[in-house]
PDB file of C-alpha atoms in Angstrom:
ATOM      1  CA  ASP A   4    -127.954  39.413-110.316  1.00 97.00           C
ATOM      2  CA  VAL A   5    -130.992  37.276-109.433  1.00 98.00           C
ATOM      3  CA  VAL A   6    -133.520  39.267-107.479  1.00 98.00           C
ATOM      4  CA  MET A   7    -135.542  37.341-104.770  1.00 98.00           C
ATOM      5  CA  THR A   8    -138.883  38.759-103.885  1.00 98.00           C
ATOM      6  CA  GLN A   9    -140.675  37.485-100.749  1.00 98.00           C
ATOM      7  CA  SER A  10    -144.430  38.081 -99.822  1.00 98.00           C
ATOM      8  CA  PRO A  11    -145.832  38.895 -97.444  1.00 98.00           C
ATOM      9  CA  LEU A  12    -143.158  40.927 -95.531  1.00 98.00           C
ATOM     10  CA  SER A  13    -145.052  40.608 -92.403  1.00 98.00           C
ATOM     11  CA  LEU A  14    -147.173  37.698 -91.292  1.00 98.00           C
ATOM     12  CA  PRO A  15    -149.211  37.753 -88.042  1.00 98.00           C
ATOM     13  CA  VAL A  16    -150.363  34.167 -87.403  1.00 97.00           C
ATOM     14  CA  THR A  17    -152.527  32.441 -84.808  1.00 97.00           C
ATOM     15  CA  LEU A  18    -150.922  29.513 -82.980  1.00 97.00           C
ATOM     16  CA  GLY A  19    -151.928  26.141 -84.390  1.00 97.00           C
ATOM     17  CA  GLN A  20    -152.889  27.786 -87.675  1.00 97.00           C
ATOM     18  CA  PRO A  21    -151.171  27.386 -91.117  1.00 98.00           C
ATOM     19  CA  ALA A  22    -148.785  30.009 -92.486  1.00 98.00           C
ATOM     20  CA  SER A  23    -147.416  30.324 -96.093  1.00 98.00           C
ATOM     21  CA  ILE A  24    -144.633  32.504 -97.449  1.00 98.00           C
ATOM     22  CA  SER A  25    -143.856  33.108-101.055  1.00 98.00           C
ATOM     23  CA  CYS A  26    -140.622  33.627-102.662  1.00 98.00           C
ATOM     24  CA  ARG A  27    -140.211  34.585-106.535  1.00 98.00           C
ATOM     25  CA  SER A  28    -136.862  34.781-108.376  1.00 98.00           C
ATOM     26  CA  SER A  29    -136.323  37.192-111.344  1.00 98.00           C
ATOM     27  CA  GLN A  30    -135.055  34.177-113.290  1.00 98.00           C
ATOM     28  CA  SER A  31    -135.307  30.473-113.237  1.00 98.00           C
ATOM     29  CA  LEU A  32    -133.301  28.673-110.441  1.00 98.00           C
ATOM     30  CA  VAL A  33    -132.918  25.560-112.371  1.00 98.00           C
ATOM     31  CA  HIS A  34    -129.171  24.882-112.632  1.00 98.00           C
ATOM     32  CA  SER A  35    -127.536  23.249-115.587  1.00 97.00           C
ATOM     33  CA  ASP A  36    -126.936  20.212-113.417  1.00 97.00           C
ATOM     34  CA  GLY A  37    -130.636  19.795-112.991  1.00 97.00           C
ATOM     35  CA  ASN A  38    -130.893  20.905-109.361  1.00 98.00           C
ATOM     36  CA  THR A  39    -132.629  23.963-108.105  1.00 98.00           C
ATOM     37  CA  TYR A  40    -130.579  25.738-105.387  1.00 98.00           C
ATOM     38  CA  LEU A  41    -133.312  27.429-103.355  1.00 98.00           C
ATOM     39  CA  SER A  42    -132.972  27.428 -99.646  1.00 98.00           C
ATOM     40  CA  TRP A  43    -135.038  28.677 -96.602  1.00 98.00           C
ATOM     41  CA  PHE A  44    -133.736  30.019 -93.435  1.00 98.00           C
ATOM     42  CA  LEU A  45    -135.181  31.131 -90.087  1.00 98.00           C
ATOM     43  CA  GLN A  46    -133.653  33.854 -88.000  1.00 98.00           C
ATOM     44  CA  ARG A  47    -135.080  33.876 -84.462  1.00 98.00           C
ATOM     45  CA  PRO A  48    -134.805  37.090 -82.538  1.00 96.00           C
ATOM     46  CA  GLY A  49    -131.052  37.628 -81.410  1.00 96.00           C
ATOM     47  CA  GLN A  50    -129.972  34.450 -83.137  1.00 98.00           C
ATOM     48  CA  SER A  51    -127.881  33.519 -86.246  1.00 98.00           C
ATOM     49  CA  PRO A  52    -129.806  32.287 -89.297  1.00 98.00           C
ATOM     50  CA  ARG A  53    -130.492  28.548 -89.359  1.00 98.00           C
ATOM     51  CA  ARG A  54    -131.150  26.738 -92.588  1.00 98.00           C
ATOM     52  CA  LEU A  55    -134.486  24.861 -92.657  1.00 98.00           C
ATOM     53  CA  ILE A  56    -134.902  23.786 -96.311  1.00 98.00           C
ATOM     54  CA  TYR A  57    -132.402  23.131 -99.057  1.00 98.00           C
ATOM     55  CA  ARG A  58    -132.951  22.463-102.848  1.00 98.00           C
ATOM     56  CA  VAL A  59    -136.482  23.512-102.591  1.00 98.00           C
ATOM     57  CA  SER A  60    -137.963  20.727-100.500  1.00 98.00           C
ATOM     58  CA  ASN A  61    -135.387  18.944 -98.427  1.00 98.00           C
ATOM     59  CA  ARG A  62    -135.629  19.463 -94.779  1.00 98.00           C
ATOM     60  CA  ASP A  63    -132.452  19.866 -92.719  1.00 98.00           C
ATOM     61  CA  SER A  64    -131.815  17.555 -89.817  1.00 96.00           C
ATOM     62  CA  GLY A  65    -133.855  18.386 -86.727  1.00 97.00           C
ATOM     63  CA  VAL A  66    -136.371  20.517 -88.719  1.00 98.00           C
ATOM     64  CA  PRO A  67    -139.914  19.642 -87.749  1.00 97.00           C
ATOM     65  CA  ASP A  68    -141.997  17.997 -90.469  1.00 97.00           C
ATOM     66  CA  ARG A  69    -144.576  20.905 -90.165  1.00 98.00           C
ATOM     67  CA  PHE A  70    -142.209  22.862 -92.300  1.00 98.00           C
ATOM     68  CA  THR A  71    -142.508  21.954 -96.048  1.00 98.00           C
ATOM     69  CA  GLY A  72    -140.854  23.713 -98.964  1.00 98.00           C
ATOM     70  CA  SER A  73    -142.246  23.485-102.566  1.00 98.00           C
ATOM     71  CA  GLY A  74    -142.133  25.150-105.900  1.00 98.00           C
ATOM     72  CA  SER A  75    -140.170  25.212-109.173  1.00 98.00           C
ATOM     73  CA  GLY A  76    -138.569  27.529-111.742  1.00 98.00           C
ATOM     74  CA  THR A  77    -139.162  30.898-110.259  1.00 98.00           C
ATOM     75  CA  ASP A  78    -141.996  30.304-107.804  1.00 98.00           C
ATOM     76  CA  PHE A  79    -141.450  28.896-104.343  1.00 98.00           C
ATOM     77  CA  THR A  80    -143.279  28.519-101.101  1.00 98.00           C
ATOM     78  CA  LEU A  81    -142.556  27.675 -97.528  1.00 98.00           C
ATOM     79  CA  ASN A  82    -145.548  26.244 -95.638  1.00 98.00           C
ATOM     80  CA  ILE A  83    -145.923  25.765 -91.859  1.00 98.00           C
ATOM     81  CA  SER A  84    -148.795  23.384 -91.252  1.00 98.00           C
ATOM     82  CA  ARG A  85    -149.508  24.451 -87.571  1.00 97.00           C
ATOM     83  CA  VAL A  86    -147.488  27.396 -86.232  1.00 98.00           C
ATOM     84  CA  GLU A  87    -145.920  27.000 -82.889  1.00 98.00           C
ATOM     85  CA  ALA A  88    -144.323  29.799 -80.604  1.00 97.00           C
ATOM     86  CA  GLU A  89    -140.861  28.810 -81.619  1.00 97.00           C
ATOM     87  CA  ASP A  90    -141.473  29.507 -85.244  1.00 98.00           C
ATOM     88  CA  VAL A  91    -141.459  33.269 -84.579  1.00 98.00           C
ATOM     89  CA  GLY A  92    -138.757  35.094 -86.433  1.00 98.00           C
ATOM     90  CA  VAL A  93    -137.761  36.348 -89.866  1.00 98.00           C
ATOM     91  CA  TYR A  94    -137.723  33.909 -92.762  1.00 98.00           C
ATOM     92  CA  TYR A  95    -135.443  34.323 -95.793  1.00 98.00           C
ATOM     93  CA  CYS A  96    -135.280  32.521 -99.088  1.00 98.00           C
ATOM     94  CA  MET A  97    -131.986  32.411-100.893  1.00 98.00           C
ATOM     95  CA  GLN A  98    -130.911  31.322-104.201  1.00 98.00           C
ATOM     96  CA  GLY A  99    -127.469  29.597-104.993  1.00 98.00           C
ATOM     97  CA  THR A 100    -128.024  28.745-108.602  1.00 98.00           C
ATOM     98  CA  HIS A 101    -126.636  31.851-110.263  1.00 98.00           C
ATOM     99  CA  TRP A 102    -123.581  32.803-108.266  1.00 98.00           C
ATOM    100  CA  PRO A 103    -121.983  35.167-107.543  1.00 98.00           C
ATOM    101  CA  PRO A 104    -123.677  36.603-105.900  1.00 98.00           C
ATOM    102  CA  TRP A 105    -125.860  34.443-103.725  1.00 98.00           C
ATOM    103  CA  THR A 106    -129.030  36.480-103.033  1.00 98.00           C
ATOM    104  CA  PHE A 107    -131.483  36.541-100.298  1.00 98.00           C
ATOM    105  CA  GLY A 108    -135.153  37.714-100.174  1.00 98.00           C
ATOM    106  CA  GLN A 109    -136.050  40.701 -98.081  1.00 98.00           C
ATOM    107  CA  GLY A 110    -137.243  38.557 -95.286  1.00 98.00           C
ATOM    108  CA  THR A 111    -140.661  37.813 -93.842  1.00 98.00           C
ATOM    109  CA  LYS A 112    -141.399  38.465 -90.316  1.00 98.00           C
ATOM    110  CA  VAL A 113    -143.606  35.944 -88.569  1.00 98.00           C
ATOM    111  CA  GLU A 114    -145.260  36.956 -85.294  1.00 98.00           C
ATOM    112  CA  ILE A 115    -148.010  35.510 -83.218  1.00 96.00           C
ATOM    113  CA  LYS A 116    -151.243  37.499 -83.262  1.00 94.00           C
TER     114      LYS A 116
ATOM    115  CA  GLU B   6    -119.105  19.659 -81.534  1.00 93.00           C
ATOM    116  CA  VAL B   7    -119.339  21.222 -85.065  1.00 95.00           C
ATOM    117  CA  GLN B   8    -119.169  24.966 -84.799  1.00 97.00           C
ATOM    118  CA  LEU B   9    -117.969  28.300 -86.280  1.00 98.00           C
ATOM    119  CA  VAL B  10    -116.791  31.045 -83.988  1.00 98.00           C
ATOM    120  CA  GLU B  11    -116.289  34.563 -85.286  1.00 98.00           C
ATOM    121  CA  SER B  12    -114.034  37.256 -83.730  1.00 98.00           C
ATOM    122  CA  GLY B  13    -112.268  40.400 -84.661  1.00 98.00           C
ATOM    123  CA  GLY B  14    -115.217  42.836 -84.881  1.00 98.00           C
ATOM    124  CA  GLY B  15    -115.245  46.263 -83.281  1.00 98.00           C
ATOM    125  CA  LEU B  16    -115.431  49.986 -83.766  1.00 98.00           C
ATOM    126  CA  VAL B  17    -113.224  51.370 -86.565  1.00 98.00           C
ATOM    127  CA  GLN B  18    -113.018  54.812 -88.207  1.00 98.00           C
ATOM    128  CA  PRO B  19    -114.051  55.275 -91.813  1.00 98.00           C
ATOM    129  CA  GLY B  20    -111.119  54.355 -94.081  1.00 98.00           C
ATOM    130  CA  GLY B  21    -109.700  52.057 -91.465  1.00 98.00           C
ATOM    131  CA  SER B  22    -109.094  48.283 -91.608  1.00 98.00           C
ATOM    132  CA  LEU B  23    -110.235  45.249 -89.616  1.00 98.00           C
ATOM    133  CA  ARG B  24    -109.515  41.479 -90.040  1.00 98.00           C
ATOM    134  CA  LEU B  25    -112.371  39.018 -89.011  1.00 98.00           C
ATOM    135  CA  SER B  26    -111.656  35.515 -88.108  1.00 98.00           C
ATOM    136  CA  CYS B  27    -113.785  32.552 -88.179  1.00 98.00           C
ATOM    137  CA  ALA B  28    -112.550  29.411 -86.230  1.00 98.00           C
ATOM    138  CA  ALA B  29    -114.059  26.116 -87.149  1.00 97.00           C
ATOM    139  CA  SER B  30    -114.163  23.086 -84.787  1.00 96.00           C
ATOM    140  CA  GLY B  31    -115.405  19.625 -85.331  1.00 95.00           C
ATOM    141  CA  PHE B  32    -114.933  19.630 -89.070  1.00 95.00           C
ATOM    142  CA  THR B  33    -112.239  20.641 -91.645  1.00 95.00           C
ATOM    143  CA  LEU B  34    -113.027  24.019 -92.990  1.00 93.00           C
ATOM    144  CA  SER B  35    -111.138  23.402 -96.213  1.00 92.00           C
ATOM    145  CA  SER B  36    -113.403  20.568 -97.115  1.00 94.00           C
ATOM    146  CA  TYR B  37    -116.263  23.022 -97.768  1.00 95.00           C
ATOM    147  CA  TRP B  38    -117.226  26.178 -99.647  1.00 97.00           C
ATOM    148  CA  MET B  39    -117.160  28.921 -97.045  1.00 97.00           C
ATOM    149  CA  HIS B  40    -118.965  32.348 -97.006  1.00 98.00           C
ATOM    150  CA  TRP B  41    -119.154  35.592 -95.132  1.00 98.00           C
ATOM    151  CA  VAL B  42    -122.684  36.980 -94.847  1.00 98.00           C
ATOM    152  CA  ARG B  43    -123.461  40.366 -93.318  1.00 98.00           C
ATOM    153  CA  GLN B  44    -126.547  41.946 -91.711  1.00 98.00           C
ATOM    154  CA  ALA B  45    -126.740  45.708 -91.280  1.00 98.00           C
ATOM    155  CA  PRO B  46    -128.750  46.879 -88.175  1.00 97.00           C
ATOM    156  CA  GLY B  47    -132.364  46.079 -88.546  1.00 97.00           C
ATOM    157  CA  LYS B  48    -131.871  44.924 -92.192  1.00 98.00           C
ATOM    158  CA  GLY B  49    -131.782  41.557 -94.078  1.00 98.00           C
ATOM    159  CA  LEU B  50    -129.083  39.263 -94.952  1.00 98.00           C
ATOM    160  CA  MET B  51    -126.440  40.068 -97.655  1.00 98.00           C
ATOM    161  CA  TRP B  52    -123.838  37.677 -99.040  1.00 98.00           C
ATOM    162  CA  VAL B  53    -120.283  39.204 -98.966  1.00 98.00           C
ATOM    163  CA  ALA B  54    -117.680  36.685-100.086  1.00 98.00           C
ATOM    164  CA  HIS B  55    -116.990  33.056-100.822  1.00 98.00           C
ATOM    165  CA  MET B  56    -113.966  30.728-101.064  1.00 97.00           C
ATOM    166  CA  LYS B  57    -114.266  27.462-102.926  1.00 96.00           C
ATOM    167  CA  SER B  58    -113.100  24.369-100.806  1.00 93.00           C
ATOM    168  CA  ASP B  59    -109.764  23.980-102.782  1.00 91.00           C
ATOM    169  CA  GLY B  60    -109.169  27.707-102.340  1.00 90.00           C
ATOM    170  CA  THR B  61    -108.818  28.242-106.058  1.00 92.00           C
ATOM    171  CA  ILE B  62    -111.766  30.493-106.495  1.00 96.00           C
ATOM    172  CA  THR B  63    -112.753  33.557-104.460  1.00 98.00           C
ATOM    173  CA  THR B  64    -115.804  35.801-105.200  1.00 98.00           C
ATOM    174  CA  TYR B  65    -117.196  38.885-103.795  1.00 98.00           C
ATOM    175  CA  ALA B  66    -120.225  41.238-103.718  1.00 98.00           C
ATOM    176  CA  ASP B  67    -119.713  44.201-105.945  1.00 98.00           C
ATOM    177  CA  SER B  68    -119.990  46.489-102.982  1.00 98.00           C
ATOM    178  CA  VAL B  69    -116.951  45.040-101.285  1.00 98.00           C
ATOM    179  CA  LYS B  70    -114.824  44.005-104.327  1.00 98.00           C
ATOM    180  CA  GLY B  71    -111.273  45.533-104.110  1.00 98.00           C
ATOM    181  CA  ARG B  72    -111.587  46.368-100.502  1.00 98.00           C
ATOM    182  CA  PHE B  73    -112.316  42.956 -98.882  1.00 98.00           C
ATOM    183  CA  THR B  74    -110.264  39.779 -99.096  1.00 98.00           C
ATOM    184  CA  ILE B  75    -111.242  36.272 -98.009  1.00 98.00           C
ATOM    185  CA  SER B  76    -108.435  33.931 -97.091  1.00 97.00           C
ATOM    186  CA  ARG B  77    -108.024  30.768 -95.043  1.00 96.00           C
ATOM    187  CA  ASP B  78    -105.326  29.191 -92.836  1.00 95.00           C
ATOM    188  CA  ASN B  79    -105.747  25.443 -93.143  1.00 93.00           C
ATOM    189  CA  ALA B  80    -103.253  24.733 -90.210  1.00 95.00           C
ATOM    190  CA  LYS B  81    -105.535  26.874 -87.840  1.00 97.00           C
ATOM    191  CA  ASN B  82    -108.807  25.717 -89.486  1.00 96.00           C
ATOM    192  CA  THR B  83    -109.649  29.355 -89.730  1.00 97.00           C
ATOM    193  CA  LEU B  84    -111.307  31.673 -92.257  1.00 97.00           C
ATOM    194  CA  TYR B  85    -110.543  35.248 -92.497  1.00 98.00           C
ATOM    195  CA  LEU B  86    -112.027  38.474 -93.923  1.00 98.00           C
ATOM    196  CA  GLN B  87    -109.686  41.344 -94.363  1.00 98.00           C
ATOM    197  CA  MET B  88    -111.546  44.494 -94.559  1.00 98.00           C
ATOM    198  CA  ASN B  89    -109.938  47.667 -95.842  1.00 98.00           C
ATOM    199  CA  SER B  90    -111.116  51.157 -96.766  1.00 98.00           C
ATOM    200  CA  LEU B  91    -114.135  50.611 -94.517  1.00 98.00           C
ATOM    201  CA  ARG B  92    -117.223  52.791 -94.927  1.00 98.00           C
ATOM    202  CA  ALA B  93    -120.152  53.651 -92.740  1.00 98.00           C
ATOM    203  CA  ASP B  94    -122.328  51.269 -94.820  1.00 98.00           C
ATOM    204  CA  ASP B  95    -120.203  48.367 -93.905  1.00 98.00           C
ATOM    205  CA  THR B  96    -121.561  48.546 -90.432  1.00 98.00           C
ATOM    206  CA  ALA B  97    -123.100  45.143 -89.749  1.00 98.00           C
ATOM    207  CA  VAL B  98    -122.979  41.842 -87.958  1.00 98.00           C
ATOM    208  CA  TYR B  99    -120.707  39.671 -89.952  1.00 98.00           C
ATOM    209  CA  TYR B 100    -121.237  35.851 -90.108  1.00 98.00           C
ATOM    210  CA  CYS B 101    -119.330  33.119 -91.526  1.00 98.00           C
ATOM    211  CA  SER B 102    -121.177  30.197 -92.951  1.00 98.00           C
ATOM    212  CA  GLY B 103    -120.298  26.904 -94.502  1.00 96.00           C
ATOM    213  CA  ARG B 104    -121.519  23.566 -95.557  1.00 93.00           C
ATOM    214  CA  GLY B 105    -123.923  25.004 -98.050  1.00 93.00           C
ATOM    215  CA  PHE B 106    -125.066  27.553 -95.553  1.00 97.00           C
ATOM    216  CA  ASP B 107    -125.915  24.756 -93.041  1.00 96.00           C
ATOM    217  CA  LEU B 108    -123.490  26.060 -90.535  1.00 97.00           C
ATOM    218  CA  TRP B 109    -123.304  29.517 -89.247  1.00 98.00           C
ATOM    219  CA  GLY B 110    -121.265  31.291 -86.498  1.00 98.00           C
ATOM    220  CA  GLN B 111    -122.731  33.523 -83.825  1.00 98.00           C
ATOM    221  CA  GLY B 112    -121.639  36.633 -85.773  1.00 98.00           C
ATOM    222  CA  THR B 113    -119.278  39.582 -84.947  1.00 98.00           C
ATOM    223  CA  LEU B 114    -120.290  43.234 -85.000  1.00 98.00           C
ATOM    224  CA  VAL B 115    -118.411  45.765 -87.122  1.00 98.00           C
ATOM    225  CA  ILE B 116    -119.177  49.343 -86.528  1.00 98.00           C
ATOM    226  CA  VAL B 117    -117.650  51.948 -88.918  1.00 98.00           C
ATOM    227  CA  SER B 118    -117.923  55.352 -87.314  1.00 97.00           C
ATOM    228  CA  SER B 119    -115.983  58.457 -86.451  1.00 96.00           C
TER     229      SER B 119
END
């Protein structure tokens, strides 16, 4: 199984400041079809997860452009350019290249300082 | 409105069974790969099971293989998860998800305890 490792696991941020979350996979996530199936999700407190980014860098509909996904191979990053109060929650990366199983990172808890 | 609504959770004794339902509205469930994902209390997300859109392929996490069965009723536009031989470590909120994990339900809580 592909192991997804996120860092940091806790990220206190100041409103208006940037934030960055790293996600590393135990093997390359490049699929034989040429795509890289790496997604990012945000789970706000008491809510279901919501997909923010798919295939490394594609923002979902309605996701603010302050969220940017990047990376390749085994190394991926989610950047938030200016953190807002509504960005608080737990962020997960997930790979869908080598399934089953689909595997998630441990989660990164973002909170306001 | 496009949505998924889970139901069927509850308290069950170890060794018991439960069937979860996930009713889809606003889209045809059988057009998409569908998944069940669970989250134990205070823990992260764990993928549980998947069904391919044409229903020909189902896959399971090793921890539930042989105990859980994913199925679908196209007429009711509903996805199911039959859970047998339940254990305490199956206690979690169970979410159904589809459209490449773009859509998620609100989750249903399963508690396995005596």
